[in-house]
Every structure is written in C-alpha cells, then in structure tokens.
C-alpha cells in the first residue's frame, strides 16, 4: 500500500477530467468525471460519486482483444468493495473498436493526481493478479515444450516445410503472448512512477 503523497507524470495531456466509452454496441456509454466531490460515474443503470479518499485500489493492465491489440484497462475499487472498470477503447460499429489512447491516458493520469492529493491509503497495482500470471507462465511453458518437441521431430524426419511452419508459428506466438506477459507482470507502483507500459 502507498500513502497518498506527491504526484508527477512524464506526460503532456489535456485536463482529462471527463471520459466516456462504449463497452458494447448495446446500451449507453459509460461516463466518468473527476469532480471536486470525487469520481462521478454513470455505468448502465449504476451511477454515483466516490470521494477520492474512499477509493482503496487501482489496478492498471494491458488487455488486448482480437479486434483491438492496443487496449488498456483500469479497475478501481472503493472501501465498500465495489468496483468499476475503465477501458481505453470504445465500440463504434459491429466491426470497429476504436482506441481512445490520448483521452484515456489523460483521464487516468488526472485520476492519480486527484487520488494523490486525498487523505488515506490506497493500493496501486499493475498487471495481472499473481495467480493468473503464474498460471499463464505455466501454460506458455507447456506450449513451448510441445513446440520444441514438434520441431525436433520435424528436423529428424526431414520435414523442412513443417520446420518452417513451426518456427513461424513460434515466432508469432512469442511476439503476441510475450508482449502480453511482459506488460502484465504483477507489480506495485507509486503516484510518482506510473507504469508506462500499462498506459497507451
């Protein structure tokens, strides 16, 4: 846990006091505003204002999906155990999920600034939860062993087409999954050092 203290960020952004995105094509947009009273939100039928001093946790993570490889997420919790999520992308059409990198980053940075100025304590974490991260590493290890076995078998029997296919697949897998794992390494961070790899 980190005591709320000074804040600095190496970014230049707008004031970032409002943000909205559509989590799906159906329903209204999720809207957020940083007010003097606290974090104001309208998420579906749920709305309210959380005083900054009542916010107990923020988790930043990198969450790509098939239609948008640059997608980030902030999970915010309060002392009552309630949680809300803020995504960096918004649905435009059935086939288009649009990134909102600049607006999302500005809002998250400004949120941390407001939290840093409030009294109380907060847990700031980045990446996946440790048990999910470790399970992912275990699966990746098993896949790597299986692919190494297939590659060795293809070389042994002279199937060079198979060798090229497995090598290409391994490179693609490593590039996509490796980036996800590296960005989402579990860690704590402070108001003075927001994790740049978990912000657009």
Short mmCIF file of C-alpha atoms in Angstrom, two decimals:
data_model
loop_
_atom_site.label_atom_id
_atom_site.label_comp_id
_atom_site.label_asym_id
_atom_site.label_seq_id
_atom_site.Cartn_x
_atom_site.Cartn_y
_atom_site.Cartn_z
CA UNK A 1 0.00 0.00 0.00
CA UNK A 2 1.13 3.50 -0.71
CA UNK A 3 0.45 6.64 1.29
CA UNK A 4 -1.03 9.31 -0.91
CA UNK A 5 1.75 11.82 -1.45
CA UNK A 6 3.21 13.96 -4.20
CA UNK A 7 2.44 13.22 -7.83
CA UNK A 8 4.30 13.64 -11.07
CA UNK A 9 3.91 12.18 -14.54
CA UNK A 10 6.07 12.47 -17.60
CA UNK A 11 3.16 13.16 -19.91
CA UNK A 12 1.63 16.15 -21.58
CA UNK A 13 -2.12 15.78 -21.85
CA UNK A 14 -5.37 17.69 -21.63
CA UNK A 15 -7.00 18.26 -18.24
CA UNK A 16 -8.52 14.77 -18.51
CA UNK A 17 -11.46 15.43 -16.19
CA UNK A 18 -14.03 13.55 -18.29
CA UNK A 19 -14.00 10.25 -20.15
CA UNK A 20 -16.57 8.01 -21.84
CA UNK A 21 -16.54 4.74 -23.75
CA UNK A 22 -18.99 2.13 -25.01
CA UNK A 23 -18.32 -1.34 -23.63
CA UNK A 24 -20.66 -2.89 -26.21
CA UNK A 25 -22.83 -1.89 -29.15
CA UNK A 26 -25.93 -2.28 -27.00
CA UNK A 27 -26.62 0.23 -24.27
CA UNK A 28 -25.38 3.68 -23.41
CA UNK A 29 -21.81 4.81 -22.97
CA UNK A 30 -20.05 4.50 -19.63
CA UNK A 31 -19.31 8.06 -18.48
CA UNK A 32 -16.84 9.28 -15.87
CA UNK A 33 -16.00 12.70 -14.47
CA UNK A 34 -13.45 13.89 -11.93
CA UNK A 35 -15.28 16.42 -9.79
CA UNK A 36 -14.42 18.28 -6.60
CA UNK A 37 -16.54 15.76 -4.68
CA UNK A 38 -14.87 12.68 -6.19
CA UNK A 39 -15.08 10.23 -9.10
CA UNK A 40 -18.53 10.56 -10.68
CA UNK A 41 -19.71 7.69 -12.89
CA UNK A 42 -22.68 6.51 -14.93
CA UNK A 43 -22.29 2.84 -15.86
CA UNK A 44 -25.53 1.41 -17.25
CA UNK A 45 -28.15 1.79 -14.53
CA UNK A 46 -25.47 2.30 -11.89
CA UNK A 47 -24.32 5.80 -11.02
CA UNK A 48 -22.77 7.62 -8.11
CA UNK A 49 -19.86 9.61 -6.78
CA UNK A 50 -16.95 8.04 -4.94
CA UNK A 51 -14.99 10.50 -2.79
CA UNK A 52 -11.29 10.21 -3.62
CA UNK A 53 -10.49 9.32 -0.01
CA UNK A 54 -12.87 6.32 -0.28
CA UNK A 55 -11.10 4.82 -3.30
CA UNK A 56 -8.96 1.98 -1.96
CA UNK A 57 -7.36 0.43 -5.05
CA UNK A 58 -6.40 0.98 -8.66
CA UNK A 59 -5.14 -1.79 -10.94
CA UNK A 60 -3.79 -0.94 -14.39
CA UNK A 61 -3.43 -3.68 -17.00
CA UNK A 62 -2.96 -4.35 -20.71
CA UNK A 63 -5.96 -6.23 -22.16
CA UNK A 64 -5.75 -6.72 -25.94
CA UNK A 65 -8.64 -8.38 -27.78
CA UNK A 66 -8.90 -9.82 -31.28
CA UNK A 67 -10.38 -6.62 -32.74
CA UNK A 68 -8.05 -4.22 -30.92
CA UNK A 69 -4.48 -5.07 -29.95
CA UNK A 70 -3.95 -1.76 -28.11
CA UNK A 71 -6.45 -1.98 -25.28
CA UNK A 72 -5.81 -0.96 -21.68
CA UNK A 73 -7.91 -1.27 -18.55
CA UNK A 74 -8.15 0.36 -15.13
CA UNK A 75 -10.01 -1.41 -12.32
CA UNK A 76 -10.97 0.91 -9.48
CA UNK A 77 -12.27 -0.26 -6.10
CA UNK A 78 -13.64 1.56 -3.06
CA UNK A 79 -13.67 0.77 0.64
CA UNK A 80 -17.13 -0.84 0.34
CA UNK A 81 -15.77 -3.49 -2.03
CA UNK A 82 -17.45 -2.06 -5.14
CA UNK A 83 -15.51 -1.98 -8.41
CA UNK A 84 -15.75 -0.21 -11.73
CA UNK A 85 -13.68 -0.76 -14.89
CA UNK A 86 -12.50 1.83 -17.39
CA UNK A 87 -11.36 0.69 -20.86
CA UNK A 88 -9.25 2.58 -23.38
CA UNK A 89 -11.35 1.53 -26.39
CA UNK A 90 -14.91 2.16 -27.48
CA UNK A 91 -17.25 0.31 -29.84
CA UNK A 92 -18.13 2.26 -32.98
CA UNK A 93 -19.69 -0.37 -35.26
CA UNK A 94 -20.03 -4.16 -35.37
CA UNK A 95 -16.60 -4.37 -36.99
CA UNK A 96 -14.82 -1.41 -35.38
CA UNK A 97 -13.47 -0.97 -31.87
CA UNK A 98 -11.73 2.40 -31.76
CA UNK A 99 -8.82 3.26 -29.43
CA UNK A 100 -9.06 6.40 -27.29
CA UNK A 101 -5.44 6.46 -26.23
CA UNK A 102 -4.96 10.18 -25.55
CA UNK A 103 -8.24 10.71 -23.69
CA UNK A 104 -7.86 7.53 -21.63
CA UNK A 105 -4.29 8.35 -20.63
CA UNK A 106 -5.19 11.93 -19.70
CA UNK A 107 -8.08 10.74 -17.54
CA UNK A 108 -6.07 8.05 -15.73
CA UNK A 109 -3.18 10.44 -15.07
CA UNK A 110 -5.56 13.09 -13.72
CA UNK A 111 -7.33 10.48 -11.57
CA UNK A 112 -4.00 9.56 -9.96
CA UNK A 113 -3.29 13.24 -9.39
CA UNK A 114 -6.60 13.67 -7.56
CA UNK A 115 -6.01 10.49 -5.54
CA UNK A 116 -2.52 11.63 -4.57
CA UNK A 117 -3.98 14.79 -3.08
CA UNK A 118 -6.60 12.97 -0.99
CA UNK A 119 -6.13 11.69 2.55
CA UNK A 120 -5.93 7.99 3.26
CA UNK A 121 -4.19 4.96 1.84
CA UNK A 122 -4.54 3.17 -1.47
CA UNK A 123 -3.19 0.03 -3.15
CA UNK A 124 -1.73 0.77 -6.60
CA UNK A 125 -1.02 -2.37 -8.63
CA UNK A 126 -0.18 -3.12 -12.21
CA UNK A 127 -0.53 -6.18 -14.41
CA UNK A 128 -2.42 -9.38 -13.77
CA UNK A 129 -3.13 -10.92 -10.40
CA UNK A 130 -0.15 -13.11 -9.44
CA UNK A 131 -2.02 -16.44 -9.59
CA UNK A 132 -3.37 -15.68 -13.07
CA UNK A 133 0.07 -14.54 -14.24
CA UNK A 134 1.77 -17.67 -12.88
CA UNK A 135 -0.86 -19.91 -14.46
CA UNK A 136 -0.24 -18.15 -17.78
CA UNK A 137 3.51 -18.73 -17.46
CA UNK A 138 2.89 -22.42 -16.79
CA UNK A 139 0.71 -22.75 -19.91
CA UNK A 140 3.29 -20.92 -22.03
CA UNK A 141 5.97 -23.27 -20.70
CA UNK A 142 3.93 -26.33 -21.68
CA UNK A 143 3.27 -24.92 -25.15
CA UNK A 144 6.97 -24.15 -25.61
CA UNK A 145 7.94 -27.70 -24.64
CA UNK A 146 5.37 -29.16 -27.05
CA UNK A 147 6.54 -26.93 -29.90
CA UNK A 148 10.18 -27.80 -29.24
CA UNK A 149 9.27 -31.48 -29.43
CA UNK A 150 7.41 -31.00 -32.72
CA UNK A 151 10.32 -29.00 -34.13
CA UNK A 152 12.83 -31.67 -33.18
CA UNK A 153 10.62 -34.36 -34.71
CA UNK A 154 10.24 -32.39 -37.96
CA UNK A 155 14.01 -31.91 -38.23
CA UNK A 156 14.64 -35.60 -37.50
CA UNK A 157 12.39 -36.81 -40.32
CA UNK A 158 13.44 -34.08 -42.75
CA UNK A 159 10.10 -32.26 -42.95
CA UNK A 160 11.58 -28.84 -43.64
CA UNK A 161 8.21 -27.39 -44.59
CA UNK A 162 6.99 -28.39 -41.15
CA UNK A 163 10.12 -26.88 -39.60
CA UNK A 164 9.39 -23.52 -41.24
CA UNK A 165 5.74 -23.63 -40.23
CA UNK A 166 6.53 -24.44 -36.58
CA UNK A 167 9.27 -21.79 -36.46
CA UNK A 168 6.92 -19.17 -37.90
CA UNK A 169 4.15 -20.12 -35.52
CA UNK A 170 6.57 -20.00 -32.57
CA UNK A 171 7.76 -16.52 -33.59
CA UNK A 172 4.19 -15.23 -33.91
CA UNK A 173 3.17 -16.82 -30.62
CA UNK A 174 6.20 -15.38 -28.85
CA UNK A 175 5.61 -11.91 -30.27
CA UNK A 176 1.94 -11.74 -29.29
CA UNK A 177 1.91 -13.64 -26.00
CA UNK A 178 5.34 -12.46 -24.95
CA UNK A 179 4.32 -8.81 -25.15
CA UNK A 180 1.17 -9.51 -23.14
CA UNK A 181 3.11 -11.33 -20.41
CA UNK A 182 5.88 -8.73 -20.20
CA UNK A 183 3.46 -5.81 -19.92
CA UNK A 184 1.25 -7.55 -17.35
CA UNK A 185 3.98 -8.59 -14.92
CA UNK A 186 2.47 -8.15 -11.42
CA UNK A 187 3.94 -5.16 -9.62
CA UNK A 188 3.16 -2.32 -7.25
CA UNK A 189 3.71 1.24 -8.38
CA UNK A 190 3.60 4.71 -6.83
CA UNK A 191 1.98 8.02 -7.70
CA UNK A 192 5.40 9.28 -8.74
CA UNK A 193 6.05 6.41 -11.16
CA UNK A 194 3.03 5.26 -13.17
CA UNK A 195 3.85 2.17 -15.27
CA UNK A 196 4.23 3.50 -18.82
CA UNK A 197 3.76 0.04 -20.37
CA UNK A 198 0.25 -0.12 -18.87
CA UNK A 199 -0.82 3.21 -20.34
CA UNK A 200 -1.31 3.98 -24.05
#
